[in-house]
Coordinates of C-alpha atoms in Angstrom, one line a residue:
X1 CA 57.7 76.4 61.1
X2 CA 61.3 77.0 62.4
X3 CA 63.9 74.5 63.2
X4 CA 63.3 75.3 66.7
X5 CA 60.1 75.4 66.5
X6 CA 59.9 71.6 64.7
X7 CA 62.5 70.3 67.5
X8 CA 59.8 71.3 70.7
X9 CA 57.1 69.8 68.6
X10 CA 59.5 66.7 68.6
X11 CA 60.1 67.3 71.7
X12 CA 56.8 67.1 73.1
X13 CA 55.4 65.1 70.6
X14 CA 55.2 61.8 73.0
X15 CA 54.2 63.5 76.3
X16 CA 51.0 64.9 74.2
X17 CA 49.8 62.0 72.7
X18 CA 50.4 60.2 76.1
X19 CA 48.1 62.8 77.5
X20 CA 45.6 62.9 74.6
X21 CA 45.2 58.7 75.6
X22 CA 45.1 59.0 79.2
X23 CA 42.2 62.0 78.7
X24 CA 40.1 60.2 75.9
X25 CA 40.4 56.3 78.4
X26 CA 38.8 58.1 82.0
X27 CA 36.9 60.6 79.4
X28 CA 34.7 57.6 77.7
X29 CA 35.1 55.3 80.5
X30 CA 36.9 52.9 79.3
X31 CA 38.6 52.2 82.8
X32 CA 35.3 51.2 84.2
X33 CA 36.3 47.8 82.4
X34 CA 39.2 46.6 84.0
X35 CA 37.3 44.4 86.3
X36 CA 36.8 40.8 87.2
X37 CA 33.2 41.7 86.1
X38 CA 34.3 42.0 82.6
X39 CA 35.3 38.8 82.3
X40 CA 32.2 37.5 84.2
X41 CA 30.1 39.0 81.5
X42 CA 31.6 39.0 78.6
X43 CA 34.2 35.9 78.9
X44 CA 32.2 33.9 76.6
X45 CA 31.8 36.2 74.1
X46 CA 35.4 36.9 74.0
X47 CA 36.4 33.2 74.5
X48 CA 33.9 32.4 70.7
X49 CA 36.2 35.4 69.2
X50 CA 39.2 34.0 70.3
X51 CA 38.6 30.8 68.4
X52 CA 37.4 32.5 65.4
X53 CA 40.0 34.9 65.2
X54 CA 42.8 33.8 67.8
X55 CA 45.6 35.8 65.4
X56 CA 43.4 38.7 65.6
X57 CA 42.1 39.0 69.2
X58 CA 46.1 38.3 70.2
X59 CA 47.0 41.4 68.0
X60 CA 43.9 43.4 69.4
X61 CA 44.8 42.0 73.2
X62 CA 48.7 42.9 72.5
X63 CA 47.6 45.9 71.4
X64 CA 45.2 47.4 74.1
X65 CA 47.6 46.3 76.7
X66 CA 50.2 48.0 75.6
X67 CA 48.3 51.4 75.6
X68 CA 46.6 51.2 78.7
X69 CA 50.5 50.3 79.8
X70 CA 51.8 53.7 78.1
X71 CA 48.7 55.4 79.5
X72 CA 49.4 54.8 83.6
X73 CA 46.1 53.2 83.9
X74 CA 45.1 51.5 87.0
X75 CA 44.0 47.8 86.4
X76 CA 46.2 46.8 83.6
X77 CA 46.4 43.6 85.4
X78 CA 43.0 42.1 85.1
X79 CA 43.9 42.6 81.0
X80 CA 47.0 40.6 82.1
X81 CA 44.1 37.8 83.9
X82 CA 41.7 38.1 80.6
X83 CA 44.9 37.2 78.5
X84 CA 45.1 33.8 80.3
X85 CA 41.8 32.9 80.6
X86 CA 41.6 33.6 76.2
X87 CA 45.1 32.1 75.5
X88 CA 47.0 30.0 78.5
X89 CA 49.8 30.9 80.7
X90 CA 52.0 30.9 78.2
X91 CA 50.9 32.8 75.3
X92 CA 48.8 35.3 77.2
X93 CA 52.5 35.3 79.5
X94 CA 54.5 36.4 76.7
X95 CA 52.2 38.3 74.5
X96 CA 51.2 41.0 77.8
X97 CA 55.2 40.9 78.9
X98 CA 55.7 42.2 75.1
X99 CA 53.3 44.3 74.8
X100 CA 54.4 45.6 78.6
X101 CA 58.0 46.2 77.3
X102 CA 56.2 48.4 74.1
X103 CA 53.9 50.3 76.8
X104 CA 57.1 51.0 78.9
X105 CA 59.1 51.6 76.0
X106 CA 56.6 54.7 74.9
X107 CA 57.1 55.9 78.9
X108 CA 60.4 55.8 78.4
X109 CA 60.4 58.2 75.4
X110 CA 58.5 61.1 77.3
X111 CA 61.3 60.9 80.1
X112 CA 63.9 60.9 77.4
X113 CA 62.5 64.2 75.5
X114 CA 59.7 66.7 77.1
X115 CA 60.4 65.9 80.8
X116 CA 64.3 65.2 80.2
X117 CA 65.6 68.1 81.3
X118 CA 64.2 69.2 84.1
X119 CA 63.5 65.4 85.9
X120 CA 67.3 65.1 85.8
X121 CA 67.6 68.2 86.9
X122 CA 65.6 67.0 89.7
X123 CA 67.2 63.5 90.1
X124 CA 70.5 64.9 90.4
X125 CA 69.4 67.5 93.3
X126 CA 66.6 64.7 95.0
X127 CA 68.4 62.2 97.7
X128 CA 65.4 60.0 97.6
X129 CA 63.8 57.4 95.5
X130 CA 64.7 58.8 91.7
X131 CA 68.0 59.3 92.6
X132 CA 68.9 56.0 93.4
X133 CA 66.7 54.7 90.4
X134 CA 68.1 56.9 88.0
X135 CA 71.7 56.0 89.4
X136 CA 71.2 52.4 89.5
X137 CA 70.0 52.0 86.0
X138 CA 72.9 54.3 84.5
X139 CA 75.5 52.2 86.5
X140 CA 74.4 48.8 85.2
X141 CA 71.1 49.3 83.0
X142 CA 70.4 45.4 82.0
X143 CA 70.8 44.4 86.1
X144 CA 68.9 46.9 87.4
X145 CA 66.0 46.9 85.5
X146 CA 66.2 43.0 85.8
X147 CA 65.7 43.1 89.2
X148 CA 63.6 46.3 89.6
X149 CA 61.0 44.3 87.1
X150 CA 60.9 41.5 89.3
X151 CA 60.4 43.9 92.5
X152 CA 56.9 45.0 92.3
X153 CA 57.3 47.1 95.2
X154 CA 59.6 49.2 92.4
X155 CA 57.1 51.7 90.9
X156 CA 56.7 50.4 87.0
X157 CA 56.8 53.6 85.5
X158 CA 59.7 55.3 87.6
X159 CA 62.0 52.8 86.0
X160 CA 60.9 53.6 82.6
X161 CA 61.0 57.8 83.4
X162 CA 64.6 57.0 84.7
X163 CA 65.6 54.6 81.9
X164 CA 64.4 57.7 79.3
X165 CA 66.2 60.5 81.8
X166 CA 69.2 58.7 81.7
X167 CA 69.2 57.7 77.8
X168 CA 69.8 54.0 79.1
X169 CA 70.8 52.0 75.9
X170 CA 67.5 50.2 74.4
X171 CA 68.5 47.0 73.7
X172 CA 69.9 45.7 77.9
X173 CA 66.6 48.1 79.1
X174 CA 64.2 46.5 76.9
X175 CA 65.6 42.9 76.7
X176 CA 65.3 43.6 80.8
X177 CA 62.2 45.0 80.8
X178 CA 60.9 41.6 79.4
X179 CA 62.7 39.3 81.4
X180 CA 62.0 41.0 84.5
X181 CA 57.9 40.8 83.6
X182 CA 57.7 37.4 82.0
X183 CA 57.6 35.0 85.1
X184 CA 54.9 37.5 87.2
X185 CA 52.8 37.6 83.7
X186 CA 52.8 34.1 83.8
X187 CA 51.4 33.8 86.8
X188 CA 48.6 36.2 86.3
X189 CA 47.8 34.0 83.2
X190 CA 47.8 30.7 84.8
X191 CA 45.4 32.5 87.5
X192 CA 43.2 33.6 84.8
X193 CA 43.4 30.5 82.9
X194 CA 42.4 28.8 85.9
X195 CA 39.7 31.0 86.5
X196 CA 37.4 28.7 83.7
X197 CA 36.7 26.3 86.2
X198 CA 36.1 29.1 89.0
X199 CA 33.4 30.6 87.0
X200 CA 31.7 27.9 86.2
X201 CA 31.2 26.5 90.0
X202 CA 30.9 30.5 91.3
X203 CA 29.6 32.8 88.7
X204 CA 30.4 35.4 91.6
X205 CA 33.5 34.9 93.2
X206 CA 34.8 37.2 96.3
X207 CA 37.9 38.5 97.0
X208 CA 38.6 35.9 99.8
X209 CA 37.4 32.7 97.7
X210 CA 39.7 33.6 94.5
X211 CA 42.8 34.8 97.3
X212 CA 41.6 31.0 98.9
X213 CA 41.7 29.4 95.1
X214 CA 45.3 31.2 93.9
X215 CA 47.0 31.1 97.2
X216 CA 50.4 29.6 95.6
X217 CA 50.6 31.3 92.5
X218 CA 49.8 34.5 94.8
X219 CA 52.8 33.1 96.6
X220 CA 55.0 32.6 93.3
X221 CA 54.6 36.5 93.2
X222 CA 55.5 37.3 96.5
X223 CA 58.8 34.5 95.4
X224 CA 59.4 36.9 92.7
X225 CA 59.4 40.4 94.9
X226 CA 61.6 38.9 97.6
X227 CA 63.6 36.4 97.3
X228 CA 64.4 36.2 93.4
X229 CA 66.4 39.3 93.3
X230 CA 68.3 38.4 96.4
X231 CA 69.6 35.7 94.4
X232 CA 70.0 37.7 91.3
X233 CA 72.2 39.8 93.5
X234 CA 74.2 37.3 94.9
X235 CA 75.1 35.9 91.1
X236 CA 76.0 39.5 90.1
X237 CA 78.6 39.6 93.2
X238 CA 79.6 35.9 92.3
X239 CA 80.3 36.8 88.3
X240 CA 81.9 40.2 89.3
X241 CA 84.1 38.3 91.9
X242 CA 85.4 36.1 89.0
X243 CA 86.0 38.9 86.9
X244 CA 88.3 40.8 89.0
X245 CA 89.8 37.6 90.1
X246 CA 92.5 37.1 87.3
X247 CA 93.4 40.9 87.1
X248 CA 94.0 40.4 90.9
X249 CA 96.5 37.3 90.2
X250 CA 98.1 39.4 87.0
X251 CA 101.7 39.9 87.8

């Protein structure tokens, strides 16, 4: 194989195997399983794993999250809910935020080599969404992604196809990335932590009796979308203020 011919295997390399994953997950089915009904059925059975083998299921947890992250699949967040109910708020918390920022990180390698080129092609000409995303996080990449992490209304995986387009530095976008993820990861676990007691009074909760049960933590989430990054904003303006403060008073 020619040198050219090894640099577009390189090249494409992570959009193929990105593919290949998101293929073989709807092919077998494995989607079906992102479901409250999982858990229902089989939270027992993971629960006796977990305290046979807690170092392993938090590996094999870590693990499967952060593929079906990489892989765009809908429904990563009852994973998120089965990592609390197994593990606590905390663990679970940190262990899916990780393995979120891994996920992201393989995203971000497909935007930065087979779809490079033409995506910023296309951010530079688009006015829109992209644009801004792709400008934002090449302006001030450890901010940005901060506060588009805590945003949920931000789509996950436009930051990471804009982080790779714009070869953002790794160590502000993934340090970011997992920041921005930990508090909302949290409170998924807490939720399905919570969800021990749920199950036992209501083997078969609805929609409105678990949105009745988690209304504040539900709450902490909306917190997080609105009204954290308003702040975060204002303490940017309030640190760059005191930084051009003393060249202002410079003789």
């Amino acid at each position: 194989m020619t040198e050219h011919g090894l640099d577009r295997v390189k090249r494409f390399l992570p959009l193929a195997v990105l593919a290949t994953m998101i293929v073989l997950i709807f092919g077998m089915g494995w989607n079906r399983y992102l479901s409250l009904d999982t858990l229902r059925v089989h939270g027992a059975a993971f629960q006796t794993l977990t305290e046979q083998h807690y170092a392993l299921m938090l590996l094999a947890l870590m693990l499967i999250f952060a593929l079906l992250t990489a892989s765009v699949v809908p429904g990563v967040v009852f994973v998120t809910v089965t990592a609390g109910y197994l593990f606590g708020p905390w663990v679970g918390g940190a262990a899916t935020a990780f393995a979120a920022t891994i996920g992201a990180l393989a995203v971000y390698y497909v935007g930065r080599t087979a779809l490079g080129d033409s995506l910023r092609r296309r951010a530079a000409a688009d006015t829109g969404l992209l644009n801004k995303v792709c400008a934002g996080v090449d302006r001030n990449t450890f901010w940005y992604v901060l506060v588009a992490r805590l945003v949920v209304t931000v789509p996950f995986h436009m930051i990471n196809v804009a982080g790779g387009v714009m070869a953002a530095p790794l160590r502000p976008y993934m340090i970011a990335t997992f920041l921005g993820l930990l508090p909302a990861h949290v409170i998924y676990c807490w939720i399905g932590d919570s969800l021990h007691d749920v199950l036992v009074t209501n083997p078969n909760p609805d929609i409105r009796s678990l949105f009745a049960e988690f209304f504040w933590p539900l709450m902490g989430v909306a917190f997080l979308s609105m009204l954290l990054p308003l702040l975060l904003k204002l303490a940017q303006r309030l640190i760059d203020g005191r930084r051009a403060r003393p060249r202002q008073e410079a003789p």
